[in-house]
XYZ file of C-alpha atoms in Angstrom:
758
model
C -40.608 26.778 -12.566
C -38.199 27.080 -15.456
C -39.248 25.561 -18.760
C -36.819 24.868 -21.553
C -38.827 23.999 -24.603
C -38.000 21.643 -27.418
C -35.547 23.361 -29.763
C -37.035 24.700 -32.976
C -36.074 22.868 -36.152
C -33.630 24.910 -38.185
C -33.851 23.679 -41.760
C -32.064 26.604 -43.378
C -29.863 24.966 -45.992
C -30.992 27.340 -48.743
C -29.948 30.314 -46.647
C -26.395 29.095 -46.011
C -23.733 31.742 -46.310
C -21.202 29.877 -48.437
C -21.743 29.295 -52.163
C -20.628 25.772 -53.101
C -21.366 22.835 -55.332
C -23.686 20.129 -54.078
C -21.708 17.317 -55.684
C -18.972 16.973 -53.087
C -15.362 18.072 -52.866
C -13.745 19.583 -55.945
C -10.793 17.512 -57.139
C -8.050 17.708 -59.756
C -5.160 15.515 -60.810
C -1.642 16.554 -59.850
C 0.496 17.540 -62.848
C 3.565 16.020 -61.215
C 1.822 12.819 -60.224
C -1.249 11.921 -62.322
C -2.131 9.171 -59.853
C -2.445 11.591 -56.956
C -5.792 13.283 -56.463
C -5.555 16.722 -54.851
C -8.650 17.789 -52.972
C -9.288 21.509 -53.377
C -11.521 24.194 -51.953
C -12.260 22.453 -48.669
C -12.114 25.836 -46.957
C -15.133 27.171 -48.815
C -17.281 24.772 -46.826
C -16.085 26.203 -43.501
C -17.906 29.099 -41.854
C -16.190 30.361 -38.671
C -19.402 32.240 -37.822
C -21.166 28.970 -37.000
C -21.675 28.797 -33.244
C -21.115 32.505 -32.623
C -24.859 32.936 -32.049
C -27.119 31.266 -29.512
C -25.050 29.550 -26.829
C -22.340 28.081 -29.082
C -19.736 30.512 -27.672
C -17.322 30.109 -30.585
C -15.189 32.960 -31.935
C -14.946 33.974 -35.613
C -11.365 35.238 -35.754
C -8.364 33.431 -37.256
C -6.161 30.849 -35.587
C -3.993 27.962 -36.748
C -4.656 24.315 -35.854
C -3.974 24.114 -32.102
C -2.121 27.426 -32.451
C -0.836 29.734 -29.724
C -2.837 32.726 -30.985
C -6.609 33.079 -31.387
C -6.961 36.606 -32.781
C -10.594 37.653 -32.712
C -12.917 40.611 -32.137
C -14.314 41.142 -28.652
C -17.915 42.343 -28.689
C -19.153 41.356 -25.226
C -17.384 41.595 -21.877
C -19.846 40.402 -19.240
C -21.804 37.233 -18.553
C -22.181 33.799 -20.103
C -22.260 35.017 -23.694
C -18.864 36.673 -23.192
C -17.146 33.305 -22.814
C -15.394 33.594 -26.189
C -15.556 37.399 -26.295
C -17.894 37.425 -29.318
C -21.654 37.133 -29.674
C -23.352 37.377 -33.049
C -26.182 39.491 -31.625
C -23.805 42.318 -30.662
C -22.993 45.572 -32.448
C -20.332 46.892 -30.045
C -16.672 46.274 -30.877
C -14.108 46.747 -28.100
C -11.168 45.680 -30.238
C -9.152 42.615 -31.197
C -7.491 40.473 -28.520
C -5.077 37.613 -29.063
C -6.232 34.731 -26.864
C -9.698 33.141 -26.757
C -11.512 30.001 -25.674
C -13.655 28.100 -28.158
C -17.176 27.312 -27.024
C -16.676 27.143 -23.273
C -19.252 27.888 -20.585
C -16.798 29.956 -18.546
C -14.810 32.890 -19.906
C -11.172 33.881 -19.558
C -8.253 35.133 -21.668
C -8.897 38.074 -24.054
C -5.268 39.150 -23.676
C -3.609 42.198 -25.305
C -6.425 44.054 -27.019
C -5.785 46.400 -29.945
C -8.343 48.899 -31.263
C -7.727 51.121 -34.304
C -9.490 54.487 -34.262
C -9.086 58.021 -35.604
C -9.109 61.589 -34.328
C -8.162 62.961 -30.949
C -8.335 60.834 -27.832
C -8.946 61.768 -24.224
C -9.151 59.970 -20.902
C -12.204 58.006 -22.004
C -11.440 54.656 -23.570
C -12.745 54.537 -27.171
C -15.334 51.870 -28.002
C -16.139 50.926 -31.566
C -19.092 49.426 -33.368
C -19.611 47.091 -36.305
C -22.254 45.522 -38.513
C -22.352 42.115 -40.143
C -22.758 43.573 -43.625
C -19.197 44.921 -43.287
C -17.787 41.773 -41.699
C -16.178 38.732 -43.299
C -14.905 35.609 -41.550
C -12.946 32.927 -43.372
C -10.531 30.247 -42.289
C -7.308 32.069 -41.423
C -8.718 35.523 -42.158
C -11.133 38.028 -40.644
C -12.185 41.462 -41.870
C -14.477 44.109 -40.410
C -14.986 47.848 -40.683
C -14.605 49.487 -37.281
C -17.128 52.262 -36.856
C -17.623 55.152 -36.339
C -14.080 55.697 -37.650
C -14.439 53.677 -40.890
C -11.228 51.702 -40.277
C -11.043 48.586 -42.446
C -9.432 46.005 -40.162
C -8.025 42.649 -41.258
C -6.658 39.871 -39.066
C -4.667 36.694 -39.614
C -2.264 34.555 -37.565
C 0.887 32.511 -37.621
C 1.502 29.771 -35.073
C 2.952 32.217 -32.526
C 1.782 35.672 -33.603
C -1.199 37.739 -34.619
C -1.067 39.970 -37.671
C -3.240 43.056 -38.146
C -3.711 45.288 -41.174
C -5.602 48.553 -40.689
C -6.691 50.837 -43.523
C -7.488 54.239 -42.015
C -9.300 57.051 -43.818
C -6.514 59.104 -45.404
C -7.922 62.382 -44.100
C -7.819 61.396 -40.396
C -5.047 60.794 -37.881
C -4.538 57.055 -37.327
C -4.433 55.783 -33.736
C -4.108 52.374 -32.098
C -5.025 51.579 -28.504
C -3.063 48.763 -26.852
C -5.172 47.835 -23.848
C -3.894 45.645 -21.003
C -6.898 46.518 -18.814
C -9.315 44.733 -21.156
C -10.905 41.695 -19.526
C -13.622 39.156 -20.346
C -16.264 38.177 -17.776
C -15.134 40.616 -15.103
C -18.441 40.046 -13.334
C -17.443 36.381 -12.918
C -14.276 37.257 -11.030
C -11.817 37.673 -13.904
C -9.517 40.599 -13.097
C -6.159 42.158 -13.849
C -3.694 41.762 -10.972
C -0.807 43.796 -12.368
C 0.460 45.163 -15.657
C 3.265 47.192 -17.205
C 4.037 48.679 -20.603
C 7.108 50.058 -22.369
C 7.657 52.051 -25.552
C 10.893 50.462 -26.756
C 11.350 52.572 -29.910
C 9.196 54.303 -32.497
C 8.036 50.944 -33.870
C 7.828 48.694 -30.813
C 5.665 48.399 -27.701
C 6.110 45.607 -25.220
C 4.609 44.763 -21.857
C 3.185 42.346 -19.377
C 0.050 41.664 -17.438
C -1.130 39.063 -14.969
C -4.762 38.131 -14.578
C -6.667 35.985 -12.115
C -9.923 34.308 -13.026
C -10.771 30.831 -14.192
C -7.003 30.492 -14.495
C -5.988 31.760 -11.061
C -2.411 32.694 -11.989
C -2.059 33.757 -15.605
C 0.883 36.000 -16.565
C 1.480 36.980 -20.187
C 4.168 39.055 -21.930
C 3.769 40.577 -25.373
C 5.771 42.299 -28.096
C 3.952 44.518 -30.597
C 5.735 45.842 -33.712
C 4.277 48.394 -36.152
C 5.567 48.915 -39.696
C 5.177 52.700 -39.416
C 6.652 54.991 -36.770
C 4.726 56.078 -33.708
C 4.660 59.879 -33.846
C 3.336 60.370 -30.340
C 1.766 58.418 -27.500
C 0.219 58.674 -24.062
C -0.098 56.032 -21.363
C -3.051 55.705 -19.017
C -2.441 53.857 -15.740
C -5.306 53.297 -13.322
C -7.190 56.296 -14.690
C -4.206 58.678 -14.793
C -2.776 59.843 -18.120
C 0.965 60.435 -18.392
C 3.575 61.280 -20.991
C 6.124 58.544 -20.336
C 7.882 55.708 -22.122
C 7.042 53.149 -19.456
C 4.550 52.655 -16.674
C 3.100 49.977 -14.435
C 0.006 49.504 -12.310
C -3.183 47.465 -12.332
C -4.869 48.720 -15.509
C -2.524 49.983 -18.196
C -3.351 51.282 -21.674
C -1.253 53.040 -24.303
C -2.604 55.229 -27.110
C -0.278 55.552 -30.112
C -0.789 57.923 -33.032
C 0.718 57.560 -36.514
C -0.566 60.679 -38.251
C -2.324 60.567 -41.613
C -1.522 57.353 -43.493
C -1.646 56.785 -47.246
C -1.124 53.018 -46.938
C -2.330 50.401 -44.437
C -0.718 50.055 -41.025
C 0.596 46.538 -40.375
C 1.017 45.224 -36.843
C 2.658 42.049 -35.506
C 1.940 40.832 -31.966
C 3.380 37.804 -30.185
C 2.863 36.604 -26.617
C 4.579 34.350 -24.098
C 3.676 32.933 -20.704
C 7.376 32.654 -19.849
C 8.984 36.110 -20.141
C 9.525 39.121 -22.376
C 12.355 37.408 -24.240
C 9.950 34.592 -25.071
C 7.458 36.991 -26.647
C 10.180 38.581 -28.777
C 11.520 35.197 -29.777
C 8.057 33.981 -30.753
C 7.616 37.064 -32.931
C 10.885 36.338 -34.737
C 10.220 32.594 -35.056
C 8.229 33.081 -38.248
C 10.077 36.020 -39.784
C 9.984 34.346 -43.195
C 6.254 35.121 -43.322
C 6.834 38.769 -44.150
C 3.635 40.231 -45.550
C 0.064 40.046 -44.314
C -0.997 38.306 -47.521
C 1.822 35.762 -47.107
C 0.458 34.894 -43.664
C -3.113 34.517 -44.927
C -1.950 32.208 -47.717
C 0.169 30.165 -45.309
C -2.697 29.852 -42.819
C -5.201 28.788 -45.441
C -2.835 26.269 -47.029
C -2.129 24.756 -43.630
C -5.824 24.541 -42.778
C -6.603 23.069 -46.179
C -4.118 20.266 -45.496
C -5.438 19.691 -41.969
C -9.081 19.538 -43.024
C -8.356 16.960 -45.688
C -7.761 14.437 -42.923
C -11.233 13.281 -43.941
C -12.592 13.941 -47.409
C -16.275 13.367 -47.931
C -18.817 13.520 -50.717
C -22.455 14.393 -50.326
C -25.316 15.537 -52.535
C -26.394 17.803 -49.670
C -24.512 21.107 -49.428
C -25.661 21.541 -45.829
C -23.911 18.299 -44.880
C -20.668 19.500 -46.485
C -20.808 22.807 -44.635
C -21.757 21.226 -41.319
C -19.028 18.618 -41.651
C -16.059 20.798 -42.549
C -17.037 23.571 -40.168
C -17.293 20.965 -37.407
C -13.928 19.454 -38.360
C -12.437 22.969 -38.238
C -13.790 23.485 -34.720
C -12.241 20.210 -33.525
C -8.765 21.536 -34.381
C -8.712 24.701 -32.259
C -8.230 23.337 -28.723
C -6.091 22.374 -26.942
C -3.924 25.337 -27.871
C -0.145 25.532 -27.954
C 1.210 27.008 -24.719
C 4.980 26.525 -24.971
C 7.281 29.012 -26.683
C 9.200 28.446 -29.902
C 12.279 27.370 -27.919
C 10.302 24.759 -25.954
C 9.996 26.717 -22.706
C 6.679 26.873 -20.867
C 5.182 27.714 -17.478
C 4.316 24.463 -15.716
C 1.592 23.415 -13.298
C 4.041 24.234 -10.495
C 4.446 27.820 -11.838
C 8.061 27.026 -12.656
C 9.633 27.459 -16.087
C 10.389 24.183 -17.854
C 11.889 23.393 -21.236
C 11.075 20.473 -23.504
C 12.087 20.632 -27.140
C 10.534 17.239 -27.935
C 7.099 17.495 -26.308
C 5.025 20.650 -26.672
C 2.898 21.998 -23.841
C -0.756 22.689 -24.599
C -3.485 24.571 -22.761
C -7.277 24.345 -22.480
C -7.735 20.615 -21.969
C -11.480 20.431 -21.480
C -11.328 16.642 -20.766
C -14.792 16.144 -19.202
C -16.323 17.321 -22.455
C -13.799 16.002 -24.913
C -13.095 12.437 -23.785
C -16.471 11.434 -25.249
C -16.092 12.125 -28.991
C -13.247 14.566 -29.600
C -10.469 12.279 -28.378
C -11.875 9.170 -30.121
C -11.926 11.212 -33.353
C -8.376 12.447 -32.816
C -7.086 8.908 -32.274
C -8.214 8.183 -35.838
C -7.115 11.324 -37.675
C -4.353 12.571 -35.336
C -2.778 9.509 -33.648
C 0.610 11.179 -33.122
C -0.856 14.281 -31.528
C -3.198 12.059 -29.510
C -0.178 10.282 -28.080
C 1.612 13.558 -27.352
C -1.432 14.954 -25.562
C -1.445 11.937 -23.241
C 2.223 12.421 -22.410
C 1.566 16.133 -21.903
C -1.213 15.352 -19.417
C 1.097 12.959 -17.617
C 3.877 15.555 -17.442
C 1.405 18.032 -15.977
C 0.592 15.510 -13.246
C 4.298 15.280 -12.420
C 4.584 19.057 -12.110
C 1.394 19.657 -10.151
C 0.801 16.399 -8.291
C -2.290 15.043 -10.043
C -3.715 14.644 -13.523
C -5.433 17.904 -14.490
C -9.149 18.518 -14.681
C -9.840 21.357 -17.142
C -6.295 22.666 -17.229
C -5.909 26.252 -18.427
C -2.597 28.074 -18.883
C -0.711 26.107 -16.265
C -3.594 26.158 -13.780
C -5.767 23.482 -12.253
C -9.282 24.899 -12.604
C -10.946 21.804 -11.120
C -13.932 22.317 -13.411
C -16.517 19.570 -13.933
C -16.736 16.057 -12.551
C -14.409 13.356 -11.279
C -11.058 12.613 -12.930
C -11.826 12.516 -16.681
C -8.185 12.531 -17.801
C -8.097 8.800 -17.040
C -10.647 8.161 -19.808
C -8.222 9.629 -22.339
C -5.256 7.740 -20.883
C -7.215 4.495 -20.942
C -8.369 5.007 -24.514
C -4.812 5.689 -25.685
C -3.372 2.657 -23.871
C -6.055 0.287 -25.133
C -5.623 1.511 -28.712
C -1.883 0.867 -28.623
C -0.929 4.528 -29.075
C 1.469 4.563 -26.121
C 5.078 3.604 -26.842
C 6.625 4.316 -23.424
C 5.888 4.592 -19.678
C 2.460 2.888 -19.790
C 2.785 1.774 -16.176
C 3.528 5.341 -15.094
C 0.338 6.413 -16.825
C -1.530 3.780 -14.837
C 0.091 5.017 -11.621
C -1.009 8.588 -12.402
C -4.562 7.399 -13.056
C -4.644 5.434 -9.801
C -3.361 8.424 -7.823
C -6.081 10.683 -9.213
C -8.787 8.149 -8.364
C -7.911 7.903 -4.659
C -8.355 10.404 -1.865
C -5.246 12.606 -1.539
C -5.748 14.747 1.590
C -2.446 16.590 1.157
C -3.392 17.879 -2.283
C -6.878 18.778 -1.064
C -5.558 20.761 1.887
C -2.810 22.442 -0.122
C -5.356 23.866 -2.570
C -8.268 24.328 -0.191
C -10.322 27.394 -0.992
C -9.130 27.552 -4.626
C -10.468 26.065 -7.843
C -7.656 23.507 -7.754
C -9.248 21.981 -4.640
C -11.873 20.413 -6.921
C -9.228 18.328 -8.679
C -9.355 16.272 -5.484
C -12.898 16.965 -4.215
C -14.567 15.411 -1.192
C -16.700 13.262 -3.488
C -13.601 11.106 -4.040
C -13.150 10.766 -0.293
C -16.698 9.470 0.175
C -16.444 7.202 -2.847
C -13.370 5.577 -1.352
C -14.644 5.498 2.241
C -18.283 4.493 1.728
C -18.420 3.055 -1.790
C -20.807 5.787 -2.925
C -21.200 9.554 -2.751
C -23.875 10.514 -0.192
C -26.472 13.149 -0.934
C -26.390 14.610 2.574
C -22.604 15.157 2.570
C -21.875 16.685 -0.833
C -23.471 18.399 -3.792
C -23.834 16.816 -7.253
C -23.505 13.408 -5.626
C -25.169 11.267 -8.290
C -23.300 12.782 -11.229
C -19.998 12.343 -9.421
C -20.878 8.797 -8.468
C -21.853 7.742 -11.984
C -18.906 9.421 -13.671
C -16.362 8.044 -11.205
C -17.762 4.550 -11.698
C -17.026 4.905 -15.413
C -13.551 6.349 -14.771
C -12.747 3.464 -12.430
C -13.789 1.065 -15.187
C -11.403 2.950 -17.504
C -8.599 2.357 -15.006
C -9.535 -1.332 -14.901
C -9.258 -1.497 -18.692
C -5.801 0.116 -18.533
C -4.676 -2.295 -15.844
C -6.054 -5.238 -17.793
C -4.172 -4.194 -20.915
C -0.950 -3.865 -18.907
C -1.307 -7.199 -17.141
C -2.026 -5.718 -13.696
C -4.773 -8.238 -12.950
C -5.318 -7.466 -9.258
C -5.722 -3.761 -9.961
C -8.036 -4.567 -12.842
C -10.232 -6.772 -10.674
C -10.445 -4.126 -7.941
C -11.362 -1.360 -10.358
C -13.862 -3.409 -12.348
C -15.676 -3.834 -9.047
C -15.469 -0.090 -8.372
C -16.845 0.446 -11.842
C -20.129 -1.129 -10.703
C -20.816 1.666 -8.205
C -23.591 2.973 -10.479
C -25.785 0.328 -8.841
C -25.714 2.358 -5.622
C -27.773 5.144 -7.210
C -30.361 3.096 -9.108
C -33.797 2.896 -7.526
C -35.463 -0.254 -8.937
C -38.897 0.960 -7.888
C -38.893 4.042 -10.086
C -36.178 3.002 -12.614
C -34.130 6.172 -12.167
C -30.790 7.158 -10.653
C -31.274 9.266 -7.538
C -29.460 10.600 -4.504
C -28.822 8.411 -1.476
C -28.136 9.609 2.061
C -25.161 8.398 4.079
C -27.476 6.078 6.079
C -28.555 4.371 2.869
C -31.985 5.994 2.602
C -33.146 7.669 -0.588
C -33.403 11.441 -0.741
C -36.825 12.995 -0.426
C -39.057 14.661 -3.025
C -37.557 12.974 -6.052
C -38.527 14.470 -9.426
C -36.671 13.273 -12.567
C -37.357 16.605 -14.329
C -35.936 18.741 -11.519
C -32.647 20.599 -11.978
C -30.856 22.721 -9.376
C -27.724 24.125 -10.971
C -24.568 23.612 -8.853
C -26.671 22.826 -5.782
C -28.536 19.598 -6.515
C -27.673 15.943 -7.066
C -26.943 16.326 -10.780
C -24.409 18.365 -12.736
C -25.954 20.550 -15.443
C -28.953 18.269 -15.766
C -31.537 16.107 -14.066
C -32.182 12.425 -13.441
C -33.614 11.899 -16.915
C -30.344 13.006 -18.461
C -28.036 11.306 -15.947
C -29.753 7.961 -15.360
C -28.345 6.488 -18.618
C -24.788 7.558 -17.858
C -23.245 4.133 -17.612
C -21.715 3.749 -21.078
C -19.533 0.907 -19.860
C -22.456 -1.150 -18.512
C -25.422 -0.785 -20.873
C -26.258 -4.493 -20.785
C -26.337 -4.341 -17.002
C -28.579 -1.271 -17.199
C -30.951 -3.246 -19.411
C -30.972 -6.057 -16.857
C -31.713 -3.625 -14.025
C -34.618 -2.236 -16.021
C -35.987 -5.685 -16.845
C -34.430 -6.670 -20.177
C -33.976 -5.432 -23.733
C -37.605 -4.442 -24.199
C -37.611 -2.539 -20.920
C -34.470 -0.682 -22.036
C -36.154 0.239 -25.317
C -39.260 1.410 -23.469
C -37.182 3.527 -21.059
C -35.298 5.161 -23.927
C -38.489 5.785 -25.889
C -39.927 7.534 -22.855
C -36.765 9.636 -22.568
C -37.038 10.838 -26.172
C -40.826 11.355 -26.285
C -41.774 12.710 -22.868
C -42.378 16.419 -22.301
C -39.316 18.667 -22.532
C -40.341 20.594 -19.438
C -37.470 21.173 -17.016
C -38.552 21.993 -13.464
C -36.786 24.069 -10.859
C -36.285 27.770 -10.232
C -32.504 27.291 -10.567
C -32.515 24.892 -13.509
C -29.250 24.654 -15.433
C -28.998 26.788 -18.566
C -26.794 24.047 -20.014
C -29.837 21.855 -20.634
C -30.346 22.627 -24.328
C -31.070 20.741 -27.531
C -33.971 18.835 -26.061
C -35.761 15.920 -27.698
C -38.042 14.875 -24.910
C -35.651 14.924 -21.961
C -32.617 13.978 -24.053
C -30.334 17.051 -24.015
C -27.926 17.116 -26.929
C -26.581 20.516 -25.914
C -24.694 18.959 -23.002
C -22.200 16.127 -23.072
C -23.566 13.486 -20.651
C -26.281 12.617 -23.184
C -24.040 12.144 -26.211
C -23.776 8.350 -26.076
C -27.459 7.736 -25.349
C -28.764 7.194 -28.928
C -26.458 4.199 -29.214
C -27.975 2.550 -26.162
C -30.813 1.464 -28.467
C -28.286 -0.949 -29.997
C -28.572 -2.957 -26.777
C -32.376 -2.978 -26.816
C -35.044 -4.780 -28.818
C -35.292 -1.861 -31.251
C -31.757 -1.032 -32.503
C -33.155 0.800 -35.543
C -34.226 3.614 -33.213
C -30.557 4.647 -33.103
C -30.819 5.734 -36.737
C -34.084 7.589 -36.186
C -32.764 9.568 -33.254
C -29.424 10.357 -34.898
C -31.198 11.540 -38.035
C -33.233 13.991 -35.969
C -30.257 15.250 -33.951
C -27.984 15.893 -36.921
C -30.682 17.663 -38.925
C -32.185 19.680 -36.055
C -29.186 20.693 -34.019
C -26.417 21.221 -36.604
C -26.911 23.918 -39.222
C -24.446 26.173 -41.101
C -25.725 29.324 -39.412
C -24.484 31.421 -36.460
C -26.989 29.577 -34.233
C -25.953 26.245 -35.728
C -24.553 24.616 -32.554
C -27.274 23.818 -30.020
C -25.143 24.163 -26.868
C -21.661 25.262 -25.837
C -19.177 23.998 -28.441
C -16.910 22.918 -25.572
C -13.489 22.868 -27.227
C -14.525 20.661 -30.126
C -16.736 18.046 -28.450
C -20.035 19.136 -29.995
C -18.404 19.269 -33.410
C -16.487 16.004 -33.051
C -19.787 14.289 -32.252
C -21.114 15.478 -35.601
C -17.978 14.549 -37.569
C -17.999 10.970 -36.292
C -21.731 10.485 -36.645
C -21.821 12.047 -40.107
C -19.394 9.398 -41.382
C -21.442 6.738 -39.598
C -19.166 5.871 -36.659
C -19.247 6.546 -32.938
C -17.160 5.215 -30.062
C -19.803 4.918 -27.401
C -17.384 4.009 -24.607
C -13.842 5.447 -24.709
C -11.571 2.809 -23.223
C -13.419 0.175 -25.257
C -12.195 0.099 -28.846
C -15.567 -0.474 -30.509
C -17.015 2.076 -32.929
C -20.726 1.580 -33.582
C -22.399 2.164 -36.935
C -24.990 4.912 -36.695
C -26.808 6.879 -39.387
C -24.276 8.339 -41.864
C -25.020 11.684 -43.489
C -22.344 11.419 -46.193
C -22.232 9.381 -49.403
C -18.576 8.477 -49.026
C -15.599 9.304 -46.851
C -11.868 8.777 -47.113
C -9.897 8.957 -43.872
C -6.216 9.599 -44.426
C -3.920 7.358 -42.395
C -0.133 7.091 -42.246
C 0.183 4.423 -44.923
C -2.883 5.059 -47.027
C -6.550 5.592 -46.369
C -9.626 3.959 -44.892
C -12.736 4.336 -47.037
C -16.402 4.416 -46.145
C -18.985 3.925 -48.888
C -22.632 4.557 -48.069
C -25.048 2.898 -50.486
C -28.575 4.145 -51.224
C -28.274 7.021 -48.787
C -31.151 9.511 -48.768
C -33.490 11.323 -46.415
C -35.913 8.405 -46.728
C -33.288 5.679 -46.495
C -32.099 6.345 -42.954
C -31.959 2.769 -41.657
C -28.923 0.496 -41.856
C -29.722 -2.630 -43.852
C -26.293 -4.287 -43.702
C -22.631 -3.441 -43.199
C -19.650 -4.965 -45.002
C -16.005 -4.646 -44.014
C -13.683 -5.535 -46.888
C -16.553 -7.401 -48.525
C -17.480 -9.461 -45.457
C -20.844 -8.864 -43.829
C -20.649 -7.862 -40.173
C -22.783 -9.765 -37.690
C -23.197 -6.643 -35.546
C -23.183 -2.976 -36.537
C -19.788 -2.165 -35.076
C -16.090 -2.306 -35.923
C -12.905 -2.204 -33.871
C -10.429 0.671 -33.792
C -7.853 -1.593 -35.435
C -10.266 -2.211 -38.325
C -9.755 1.424 -39.346
C -6.602 0.794 -41.338
C -5.114 1.641 -44.694
C -6.626 -0.232 -47.612
C -9.798 -1.282 -45.819
C -13.283 -0.392 -47.034
C -16.438 -0.140 -44.937
C -19.671 -0.397 -46.918
C -22.898 0.719 -45.252
C -26.123 -0.116 -47.066
C -29.086 2.097 -46.218
C -32.775 1.263 -46.541
C -36.204 2.812 -45.918
C -37.088 -0.237 -43.820
C -36.442 -0.601 -40.103
């Protein structure tokens, strides 16, 4: 039996790392325009170390918003905690690589690793060490002393390149290892397929490697330029050291020495998934950013602008730190994948060029449709539109909408066809200005069994973009337990996705399609056992599976994905009223939810999923299927319980510490959940434009829009006053605690009055 206990409360506000004022965001008046208020010092509330401990799987190194480069230290190579390359508990430092994933549960990338070191080198690869007392992580900047060589190493990034500055001890010979053999999560199948390296001149190294892992086909080219001459070098290929200017093989590493240096060594590195010319071009694309300090200033100014998309005030410093760190994490993925000239490697492995629409990578989708995309549609409507068109273009190149796309690869990770939730949300919010019917066609294609695609990719990860669960859903109307794994989770999620397609069709006037898919969206009824009031697996003959236990989890092998029946039974965000009816009414819904949040947190099963974290009862905030559940109380006889539960979640599971994210960050989803809930809003059902009022943490918020701003004022907010008394929109009291997406517009004001009374 595996037991995952209730997470310990982490009330550590007084121990937070950043020193700030508790009165909100610092402001000053512009000298050029006295009417304009400039918000300053937002960055001091952001701590990139948050989530690097525990199972957050974030990385602390610098990147730009949705940038091509994520330059960060790699401290762990194997296992789950190596997903981002960095774990706060480590002391080993392998070097600094240029591509990383933020908060995922599977690792990849870690391309083109550099390690500065001193002294003589031999055939053994040097490995460094570090300590947190000589480490500093800020937005756009990272600094650490690499031991045992005492090399002060600083990192920053432009959109397309990584910049390094190394201060070596003046008495020792300075060396840099450029390692193409470096890999993350090699024990999970990630490997180098081929690599090559060239010494172009005394300042320049370039090369290529291809890896296969989560992304099955992942080539990358790089150009590395030093500002001091290489005095000598050796290349190691597959364990053999040679004195040559070029070499190729599987595992390739070059060791360059620069002699004794009086001043820091500066290094520029750019990459491309297209070709060597692309890497060189990307390096030259930002030549105006000449010095390391120029790049840091540029990065921090850009981030400061981006993070002022929402300005908040709060008397609680912890709220400010949680909020802006979370907002920072929402703007890392998806990452830019196309080159500066618009070229990119497509889902068909061909090179394409689009100078109008950028290509992005690391679309988590199953995680991010829930809160990240609804947040982006508010603060980034133009990018939100572009991401939809990008997903559509990927479907045209590869045949189907992607499911966890990574670097031009279908990884097939997670459940169903979640891209349709994002397409539906964009269409229903009016963000789409062209080809809406083609988007609907792409969604329909992904929802139906496509045997040709399945056979073409059989035996690869891409096969799971069109898994057999879709076949059974279409053939039998439900996914049978005795034919497939994870049947209930697939069945429930696909019912929601089919409802999303119905909403798209409805909005586009395709009434027959809408009617068909609304009916498909009711397939959740197939898994509900009215006798026990839980979702459970059903055999192909219609009989229930044996030995049902709602606490039981069997990771990758059972009926539920990364959870159990307690966590998956309420996954019908599009049909909560119907769920209440199936349970016996509003009171029965409230009773069921109360049991969920108050029952024992014991998880049973020898192979229980490690993703079940952040437990309050059997509610698991550390994994995405639970994220809408607190709002289901709004449909019960005790809507005030929404505020109670949200208050607990935001205070327990979000703290400005390395362990401050209770589960995998998952490309911004965990953080987007906090951002929305902290300002008091949450879109429970993407595809439906309603944002529910929750339990705001802030005192006020200003959301910048194209033509002005939308303001939220929270009255009488305090730890004691956690219940919503009334809500006013532009001075008019709302009958229900919810607003529409279109209500979030310039000039409007939402007033939320808090009270100690339920």
